[in-house]
PDB file of C-alpha atoms in Angstrom:
ATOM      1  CA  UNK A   7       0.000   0.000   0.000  1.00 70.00           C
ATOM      2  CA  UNK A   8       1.044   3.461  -0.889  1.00 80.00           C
ATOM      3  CA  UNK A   9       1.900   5.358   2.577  1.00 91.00           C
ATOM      4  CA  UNK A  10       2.680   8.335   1.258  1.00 94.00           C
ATOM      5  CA  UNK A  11       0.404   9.692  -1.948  1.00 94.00           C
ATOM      6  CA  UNK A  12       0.884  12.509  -4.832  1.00 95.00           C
ATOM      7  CA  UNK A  13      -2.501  12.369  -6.359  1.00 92.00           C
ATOM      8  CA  UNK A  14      -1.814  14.931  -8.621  1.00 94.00           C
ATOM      9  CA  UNK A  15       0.574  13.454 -11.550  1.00 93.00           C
ATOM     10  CA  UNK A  16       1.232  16.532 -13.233  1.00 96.00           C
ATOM     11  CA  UNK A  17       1.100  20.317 -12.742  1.00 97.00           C
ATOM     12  CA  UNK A  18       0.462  23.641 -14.937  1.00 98.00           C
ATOM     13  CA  UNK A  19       1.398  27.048 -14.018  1.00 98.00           C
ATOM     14  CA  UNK A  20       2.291  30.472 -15.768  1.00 98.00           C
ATOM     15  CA  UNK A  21       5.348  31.683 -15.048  1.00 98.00           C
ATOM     16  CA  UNK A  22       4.857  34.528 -12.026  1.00 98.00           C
ATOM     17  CA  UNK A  23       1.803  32.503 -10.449  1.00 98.00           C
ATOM     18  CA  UNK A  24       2.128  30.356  -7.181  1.00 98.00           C
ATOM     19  CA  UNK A  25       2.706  26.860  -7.604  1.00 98.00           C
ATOM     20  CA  UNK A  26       0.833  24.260  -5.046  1.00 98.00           C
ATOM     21  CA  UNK A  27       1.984  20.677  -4.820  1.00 98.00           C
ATOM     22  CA  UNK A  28      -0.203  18.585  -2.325  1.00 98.00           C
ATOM     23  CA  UNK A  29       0.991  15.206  -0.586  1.00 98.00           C
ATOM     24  CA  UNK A  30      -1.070  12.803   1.557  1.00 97.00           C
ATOM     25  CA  UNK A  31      -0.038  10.473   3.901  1.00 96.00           C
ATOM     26  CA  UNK A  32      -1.730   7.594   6.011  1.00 95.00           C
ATOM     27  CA  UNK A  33       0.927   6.527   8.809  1.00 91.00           C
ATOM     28  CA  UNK A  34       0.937   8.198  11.754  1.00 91.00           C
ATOM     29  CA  UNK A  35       4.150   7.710  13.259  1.00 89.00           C
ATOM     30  CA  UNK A  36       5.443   9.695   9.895  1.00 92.00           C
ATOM     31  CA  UNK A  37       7.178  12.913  12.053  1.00 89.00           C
ATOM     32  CA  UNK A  38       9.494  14.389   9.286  1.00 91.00           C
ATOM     33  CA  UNK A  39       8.394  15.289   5.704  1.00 94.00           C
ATOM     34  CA  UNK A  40      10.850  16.269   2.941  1.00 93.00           C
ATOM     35  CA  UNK A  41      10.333  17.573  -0.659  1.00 96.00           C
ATOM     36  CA  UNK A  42      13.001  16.654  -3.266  1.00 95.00           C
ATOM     37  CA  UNK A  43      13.100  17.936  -7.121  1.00 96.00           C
ATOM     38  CA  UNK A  44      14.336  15.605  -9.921  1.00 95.00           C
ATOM     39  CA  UNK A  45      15.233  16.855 -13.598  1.00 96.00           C
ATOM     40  CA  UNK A  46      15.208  14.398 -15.957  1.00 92.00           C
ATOM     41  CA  UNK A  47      18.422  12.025 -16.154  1.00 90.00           C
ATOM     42  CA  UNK A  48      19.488  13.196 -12.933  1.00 93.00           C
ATOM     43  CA  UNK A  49      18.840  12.054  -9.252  1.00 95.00           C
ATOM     44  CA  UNK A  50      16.566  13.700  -6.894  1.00 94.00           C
ATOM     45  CA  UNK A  51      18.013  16.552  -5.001  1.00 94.00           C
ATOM     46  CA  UNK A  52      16.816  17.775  -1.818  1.00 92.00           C
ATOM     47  CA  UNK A  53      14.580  20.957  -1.534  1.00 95.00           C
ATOM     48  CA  UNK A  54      12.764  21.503   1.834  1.00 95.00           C
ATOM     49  CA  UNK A  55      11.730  19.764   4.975  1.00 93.00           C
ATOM     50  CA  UNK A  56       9.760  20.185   8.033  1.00 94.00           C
ATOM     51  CA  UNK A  57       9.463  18.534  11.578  1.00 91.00           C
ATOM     52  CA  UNK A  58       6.206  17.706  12.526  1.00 92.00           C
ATOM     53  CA  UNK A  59       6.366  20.086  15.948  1.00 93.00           C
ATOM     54  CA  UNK A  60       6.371  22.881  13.376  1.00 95.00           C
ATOM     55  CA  UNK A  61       3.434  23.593  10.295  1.00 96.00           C
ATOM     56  CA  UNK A  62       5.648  25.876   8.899  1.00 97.00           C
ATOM     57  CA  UNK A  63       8.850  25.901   7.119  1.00 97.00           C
ATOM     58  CA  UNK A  64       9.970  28.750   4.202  1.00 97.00           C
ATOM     59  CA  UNK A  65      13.170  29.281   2.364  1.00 96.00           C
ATOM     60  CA  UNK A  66      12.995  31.330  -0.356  1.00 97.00           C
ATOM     61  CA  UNK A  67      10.455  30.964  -2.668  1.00 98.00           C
ATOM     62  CA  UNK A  68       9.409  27.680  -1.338  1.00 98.00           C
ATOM     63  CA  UNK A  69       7.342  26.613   1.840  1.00 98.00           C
ATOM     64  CA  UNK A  70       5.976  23.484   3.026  1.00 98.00           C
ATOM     65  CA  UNK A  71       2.528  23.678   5.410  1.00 98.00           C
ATOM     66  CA  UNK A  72       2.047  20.736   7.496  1.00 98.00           C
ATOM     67  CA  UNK A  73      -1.270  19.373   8.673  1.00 97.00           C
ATOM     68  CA  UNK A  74      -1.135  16.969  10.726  1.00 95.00           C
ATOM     69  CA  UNK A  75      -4.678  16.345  11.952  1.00 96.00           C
ATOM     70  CA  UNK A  76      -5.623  16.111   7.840  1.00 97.00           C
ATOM     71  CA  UNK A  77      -2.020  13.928   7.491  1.00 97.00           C
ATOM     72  CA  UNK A  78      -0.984  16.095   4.253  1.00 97.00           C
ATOM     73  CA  UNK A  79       1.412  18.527   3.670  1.00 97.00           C
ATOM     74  CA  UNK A  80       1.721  20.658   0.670  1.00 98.00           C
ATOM     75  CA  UNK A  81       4.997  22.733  -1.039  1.00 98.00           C
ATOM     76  CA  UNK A  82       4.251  26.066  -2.450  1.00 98.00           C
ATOM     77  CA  UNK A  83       6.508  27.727  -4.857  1.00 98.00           C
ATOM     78  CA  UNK A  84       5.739  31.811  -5.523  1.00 98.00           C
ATOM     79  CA  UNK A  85       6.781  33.278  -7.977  1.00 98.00           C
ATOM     80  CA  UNK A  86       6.986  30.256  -9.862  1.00 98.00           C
ATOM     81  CA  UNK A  87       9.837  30.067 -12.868  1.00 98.00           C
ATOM     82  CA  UNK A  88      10.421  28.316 -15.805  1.00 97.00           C
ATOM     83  CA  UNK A  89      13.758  26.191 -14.151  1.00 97.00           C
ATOM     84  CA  UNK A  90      11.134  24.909 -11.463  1.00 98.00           C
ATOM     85  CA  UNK A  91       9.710  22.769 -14.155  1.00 98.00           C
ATOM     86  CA  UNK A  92      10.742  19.200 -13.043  1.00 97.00           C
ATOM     87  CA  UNK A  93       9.366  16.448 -10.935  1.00 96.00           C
ATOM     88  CA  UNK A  94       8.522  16.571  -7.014  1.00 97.00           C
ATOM     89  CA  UNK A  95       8.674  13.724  -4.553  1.00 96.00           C
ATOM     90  CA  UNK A  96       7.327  13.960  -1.208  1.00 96.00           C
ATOM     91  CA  UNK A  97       8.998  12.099   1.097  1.00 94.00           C
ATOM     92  CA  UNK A  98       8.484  10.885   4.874  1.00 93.00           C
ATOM     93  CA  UNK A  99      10.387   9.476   7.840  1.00 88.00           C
ATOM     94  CA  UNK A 100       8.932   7.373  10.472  1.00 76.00           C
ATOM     95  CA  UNK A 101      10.933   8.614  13.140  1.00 65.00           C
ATOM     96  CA  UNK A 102      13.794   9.368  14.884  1.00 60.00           C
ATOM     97  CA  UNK A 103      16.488   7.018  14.239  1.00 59.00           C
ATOM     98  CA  UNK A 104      15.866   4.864  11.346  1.00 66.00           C
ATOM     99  CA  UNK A 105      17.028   6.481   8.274  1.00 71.00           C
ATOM    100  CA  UNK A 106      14.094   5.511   5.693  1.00 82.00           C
ATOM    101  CA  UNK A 107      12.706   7.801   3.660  1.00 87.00           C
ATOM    102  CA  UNK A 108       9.409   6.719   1.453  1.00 90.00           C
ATOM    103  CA  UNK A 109       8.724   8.647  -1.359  1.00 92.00           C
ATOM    104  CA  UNK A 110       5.249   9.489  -3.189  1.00 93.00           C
ATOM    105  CA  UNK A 111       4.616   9.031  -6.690  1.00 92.00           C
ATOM    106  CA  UNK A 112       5.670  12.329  -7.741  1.00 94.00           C
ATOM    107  CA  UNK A 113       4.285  15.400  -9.561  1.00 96.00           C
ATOM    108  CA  UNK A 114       5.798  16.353 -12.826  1.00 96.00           C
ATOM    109  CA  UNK A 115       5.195  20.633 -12.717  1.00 98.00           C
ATOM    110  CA  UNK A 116       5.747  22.537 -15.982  1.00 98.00           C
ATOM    111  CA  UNK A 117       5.838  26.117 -15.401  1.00 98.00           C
ATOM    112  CA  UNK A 118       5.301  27.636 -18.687  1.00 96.00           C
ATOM    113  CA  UNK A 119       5.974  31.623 -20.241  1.00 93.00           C
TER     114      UNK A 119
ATOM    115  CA  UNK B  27      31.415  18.455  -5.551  1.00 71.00           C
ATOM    116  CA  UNK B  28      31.312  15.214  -3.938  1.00 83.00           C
ATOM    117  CA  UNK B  29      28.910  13.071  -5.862  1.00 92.00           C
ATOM    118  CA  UNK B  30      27.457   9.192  -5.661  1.00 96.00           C
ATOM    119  CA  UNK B  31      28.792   7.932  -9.194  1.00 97.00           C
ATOM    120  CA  UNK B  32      26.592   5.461 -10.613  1.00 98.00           C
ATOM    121  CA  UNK B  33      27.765   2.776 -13.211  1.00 97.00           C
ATOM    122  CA  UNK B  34      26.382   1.632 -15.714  1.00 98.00           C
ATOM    123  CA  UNK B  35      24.355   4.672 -16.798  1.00 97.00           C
ATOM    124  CA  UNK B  36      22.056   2.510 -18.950  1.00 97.00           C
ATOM    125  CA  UNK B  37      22.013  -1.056 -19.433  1.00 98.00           C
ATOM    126  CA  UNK B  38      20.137  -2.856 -21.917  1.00 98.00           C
ATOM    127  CA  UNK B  39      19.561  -7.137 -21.622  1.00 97.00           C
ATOM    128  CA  UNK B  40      17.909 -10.209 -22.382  1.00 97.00           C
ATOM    129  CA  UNK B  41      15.566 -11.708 -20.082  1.00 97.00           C
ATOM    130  CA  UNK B  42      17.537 -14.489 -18.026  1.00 97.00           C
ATOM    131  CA  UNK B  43      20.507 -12.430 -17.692  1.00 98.00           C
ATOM    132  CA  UNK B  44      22.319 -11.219 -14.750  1.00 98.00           C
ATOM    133  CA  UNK B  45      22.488  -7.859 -14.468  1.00 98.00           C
ATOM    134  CA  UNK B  46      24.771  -6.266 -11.933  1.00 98.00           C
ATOM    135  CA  UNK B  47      24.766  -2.108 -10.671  1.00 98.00           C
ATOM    136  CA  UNK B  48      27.320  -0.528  -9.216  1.00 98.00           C
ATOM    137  CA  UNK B  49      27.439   2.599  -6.941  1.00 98.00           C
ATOM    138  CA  UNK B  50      30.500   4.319  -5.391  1.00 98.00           C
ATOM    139  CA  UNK B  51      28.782   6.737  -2.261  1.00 96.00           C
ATOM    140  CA  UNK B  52      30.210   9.754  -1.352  1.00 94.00           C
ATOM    141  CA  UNK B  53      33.572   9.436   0.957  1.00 92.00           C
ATOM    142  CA  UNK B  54      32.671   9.372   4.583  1.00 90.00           C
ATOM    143  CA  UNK B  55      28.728   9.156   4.157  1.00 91.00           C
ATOM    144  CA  UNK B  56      27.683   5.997   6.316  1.00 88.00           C
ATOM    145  CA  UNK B  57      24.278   4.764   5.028  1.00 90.00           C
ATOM    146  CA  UNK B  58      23.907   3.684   0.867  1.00 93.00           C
ATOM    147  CA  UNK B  59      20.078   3.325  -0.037  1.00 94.00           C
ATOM    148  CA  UNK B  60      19.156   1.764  -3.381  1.00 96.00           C
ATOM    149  CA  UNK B  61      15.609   3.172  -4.655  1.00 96.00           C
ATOM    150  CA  UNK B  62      13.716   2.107  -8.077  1.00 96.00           C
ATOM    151  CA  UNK B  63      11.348   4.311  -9.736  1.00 94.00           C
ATOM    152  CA  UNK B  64       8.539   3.338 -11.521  1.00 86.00           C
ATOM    153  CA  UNK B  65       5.737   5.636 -12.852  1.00 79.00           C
ATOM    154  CA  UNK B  66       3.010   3.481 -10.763  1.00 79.00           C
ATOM    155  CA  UNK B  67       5.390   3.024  -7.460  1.00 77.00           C
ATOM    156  CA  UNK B  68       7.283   6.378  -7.676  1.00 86.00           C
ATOM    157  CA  UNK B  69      10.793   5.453  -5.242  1.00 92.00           C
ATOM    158  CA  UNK B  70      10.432   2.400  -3.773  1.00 91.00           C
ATOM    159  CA  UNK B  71      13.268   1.633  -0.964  1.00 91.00           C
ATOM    160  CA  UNK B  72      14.958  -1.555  -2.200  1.00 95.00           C
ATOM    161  CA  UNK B  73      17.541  -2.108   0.456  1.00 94.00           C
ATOM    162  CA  UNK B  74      19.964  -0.126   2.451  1.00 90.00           C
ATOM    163  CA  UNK B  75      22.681  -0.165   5.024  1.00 92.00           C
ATOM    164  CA  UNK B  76      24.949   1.272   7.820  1.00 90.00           C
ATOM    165  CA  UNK B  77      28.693   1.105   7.947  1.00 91.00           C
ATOM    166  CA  UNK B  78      28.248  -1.389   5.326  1.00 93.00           C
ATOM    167  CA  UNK B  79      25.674  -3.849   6.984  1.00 92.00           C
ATOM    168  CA  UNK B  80      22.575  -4.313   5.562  1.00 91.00           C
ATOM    169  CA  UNK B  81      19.416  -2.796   7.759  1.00 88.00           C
ATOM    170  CA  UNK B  82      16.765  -3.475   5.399  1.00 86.00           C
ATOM    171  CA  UNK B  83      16.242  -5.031   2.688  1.00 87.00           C
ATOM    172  CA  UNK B  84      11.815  -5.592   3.146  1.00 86.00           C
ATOM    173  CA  UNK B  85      11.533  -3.571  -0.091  1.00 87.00           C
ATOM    174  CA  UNK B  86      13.480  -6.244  -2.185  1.00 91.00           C
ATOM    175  CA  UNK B  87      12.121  -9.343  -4.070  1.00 88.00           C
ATOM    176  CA  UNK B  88      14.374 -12.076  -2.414  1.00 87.00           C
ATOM    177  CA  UNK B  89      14.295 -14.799  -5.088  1.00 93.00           C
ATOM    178  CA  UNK B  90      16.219 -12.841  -7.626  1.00 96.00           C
ATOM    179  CA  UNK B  91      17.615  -9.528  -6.224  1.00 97.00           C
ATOM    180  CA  UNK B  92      20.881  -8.978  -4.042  1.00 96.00           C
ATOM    181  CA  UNK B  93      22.554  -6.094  -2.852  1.00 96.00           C
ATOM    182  CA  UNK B  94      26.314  -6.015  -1.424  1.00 95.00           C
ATOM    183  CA  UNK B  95      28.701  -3.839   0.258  1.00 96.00           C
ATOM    184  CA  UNK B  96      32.122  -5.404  -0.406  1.00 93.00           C
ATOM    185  CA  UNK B  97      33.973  -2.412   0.873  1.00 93.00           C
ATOM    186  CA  UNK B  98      32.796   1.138   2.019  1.00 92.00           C
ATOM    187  CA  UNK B  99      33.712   2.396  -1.546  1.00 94.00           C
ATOM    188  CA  UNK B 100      31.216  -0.087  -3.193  1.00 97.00           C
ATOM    189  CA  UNK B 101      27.701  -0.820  -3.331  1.00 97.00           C
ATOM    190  CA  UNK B 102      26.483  -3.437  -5.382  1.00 97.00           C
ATOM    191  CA  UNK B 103      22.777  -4.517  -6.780  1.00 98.00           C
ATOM    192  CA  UNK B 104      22.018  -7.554  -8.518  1.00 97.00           C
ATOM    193  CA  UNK B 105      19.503  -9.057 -10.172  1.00 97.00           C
ATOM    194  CA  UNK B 106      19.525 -13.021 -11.562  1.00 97.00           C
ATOM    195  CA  UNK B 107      17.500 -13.794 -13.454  1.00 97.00           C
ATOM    196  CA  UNK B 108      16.791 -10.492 -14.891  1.00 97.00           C
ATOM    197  CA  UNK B 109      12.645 -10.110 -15.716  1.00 97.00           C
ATOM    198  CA  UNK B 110      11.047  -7.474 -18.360  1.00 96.00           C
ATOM    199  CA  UNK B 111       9.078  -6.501 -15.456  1.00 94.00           C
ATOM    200  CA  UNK B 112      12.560  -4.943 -13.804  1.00 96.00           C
ATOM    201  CA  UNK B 113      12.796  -2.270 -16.085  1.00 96.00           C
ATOM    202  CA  UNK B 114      13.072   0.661 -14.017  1.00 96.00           C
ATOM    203  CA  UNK B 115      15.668   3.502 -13.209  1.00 96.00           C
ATOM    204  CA  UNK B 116      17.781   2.421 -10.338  1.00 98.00           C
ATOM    205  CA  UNK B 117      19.128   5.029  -7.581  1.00 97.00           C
ATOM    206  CA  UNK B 118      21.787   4.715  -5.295  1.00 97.00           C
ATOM    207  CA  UNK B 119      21.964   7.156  -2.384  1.00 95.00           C
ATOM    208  CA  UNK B 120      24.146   8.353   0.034  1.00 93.00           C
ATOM    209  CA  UNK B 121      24.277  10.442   3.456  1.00 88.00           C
ATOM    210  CA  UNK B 122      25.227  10.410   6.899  1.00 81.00           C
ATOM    211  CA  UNK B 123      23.383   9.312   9.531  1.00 67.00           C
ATOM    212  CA  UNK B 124      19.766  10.622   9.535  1.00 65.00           C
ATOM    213  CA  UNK B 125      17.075  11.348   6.795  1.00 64.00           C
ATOM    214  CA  UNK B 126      18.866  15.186   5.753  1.00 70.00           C
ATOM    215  CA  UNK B 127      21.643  15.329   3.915  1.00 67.00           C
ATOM    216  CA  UNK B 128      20.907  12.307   1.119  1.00 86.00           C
ATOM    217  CA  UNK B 129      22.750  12.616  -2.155  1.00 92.00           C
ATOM    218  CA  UNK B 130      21.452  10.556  -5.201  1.00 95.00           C
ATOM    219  CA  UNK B 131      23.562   8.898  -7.899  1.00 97.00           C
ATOM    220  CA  UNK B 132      21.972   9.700 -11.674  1.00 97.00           C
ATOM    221  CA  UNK B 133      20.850   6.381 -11.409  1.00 97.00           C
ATOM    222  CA  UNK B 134      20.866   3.338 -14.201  1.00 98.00           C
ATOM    223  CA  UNK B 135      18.437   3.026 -16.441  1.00 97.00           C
ATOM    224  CA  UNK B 136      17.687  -0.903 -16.871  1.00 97.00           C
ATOM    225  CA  UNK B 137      15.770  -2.191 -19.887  1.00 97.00           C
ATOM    226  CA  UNK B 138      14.930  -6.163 -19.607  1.00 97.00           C
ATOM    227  CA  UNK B 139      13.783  -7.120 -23.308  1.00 97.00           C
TER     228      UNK B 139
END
């Protein structure tokens, strides 16, 4: 079963415009949440995290939101730009130390002119 | 720019045939994951371990797939006999201790004809 879930397979936005990339979850000992961005022929490269003591976390023009009641977290990119185009994994740890990460699906965003 | 190195980049075979991948991790990083991504599955965690031993390998199919640390230079993932249904891209990754800090390979793509 899929523990962590990108319903969303692909993305559209204009150039300028917020992006929104949503992520569900269903196991509740998940307490840390990463993002990671992949270009094609490369590996995924880490973007973002967040703690679950915090629902919260910018840098730059990116911020996750965490909800943990609703067990889904969401990445927001403002202004969105053309290099942003390339896939997003959400990612999850089930707590503090084991070193496992699963990944969603992904969302393949394509920020257009 | 320390990097996880990846070899082969793509490898194309014959059903039946062994197929061995090869990942060098980063100097000093601890734990070596190996991931597959498949459009229905996204990143799957295969295997991975910690100061070379294996911690988990739940994510593997046992009757045909192996994975190896020989030294702390070398990670190894093999698969005999290789199925069409293995055709994937294959990640390595890399980091120390904890979920932050994970560096991907470029991965191998594997086509099983």
């Amino acid at each position: 079963d899929q523990q962590v879930k990108q319903n969303s397979p692909s993305l559209s936005v204009q150039e300028g415009r917020i992006s929104i990339l949503n992520c569900d979850y269903t196991n509740s000992m998940f307490d840390y949440f990463l993002w990671y961005k992949k270009y094609p022929a490369e590996g995924p490269t880490f973007l973002i995290s967040i703690s679950s003591i915090k629902d919260k976390n910018e840098d730059g023009r990116f911020t996750v939101f965490l909800n943990k009641s609703a067990k889904h977290l969401s990445l927001h990119i403002v202004p969105s730009q053309p290099g942003d185009s390339a896939v997003y994994f959400c990612a999850a740890s089930a707590g503090w130390g084991t070193d496992k990460l699963i990944f969603g699906t992904g969302t393949r965003l394509q920020v257009f002119p | 720019d320390a990097r996880v190195t990846q070899t082969p980049r793509h490898k194309v075979t014959e059903m039946g045939q062994e197929v061995t991948m090869r990942c060098q991790p980063i100097l000093g990083h601890n734990t070596v994951f190996w991931y597959r991504q498949t459009m229905m599955q996204g990143l799957e965690l295969l295997a991975y371990f910690r100061n070379r031993a294996p911690l988990d390998d739940s994510g593997m199919p046992k009757d045909r797939f192996s994975a190896e640390m020989p030294d702390a230079t070398l990670a190894t993932l093999k698969i005999q006999p290789s199925e069409p249904r293995d055709s994937a891209v294959y990640f390595c990754a890399s980091g120390p201790t904890g979920v932050d800090g994970y560096t991907f390979g470029s991965g191998t793509r594997l086509t099983v004809v």
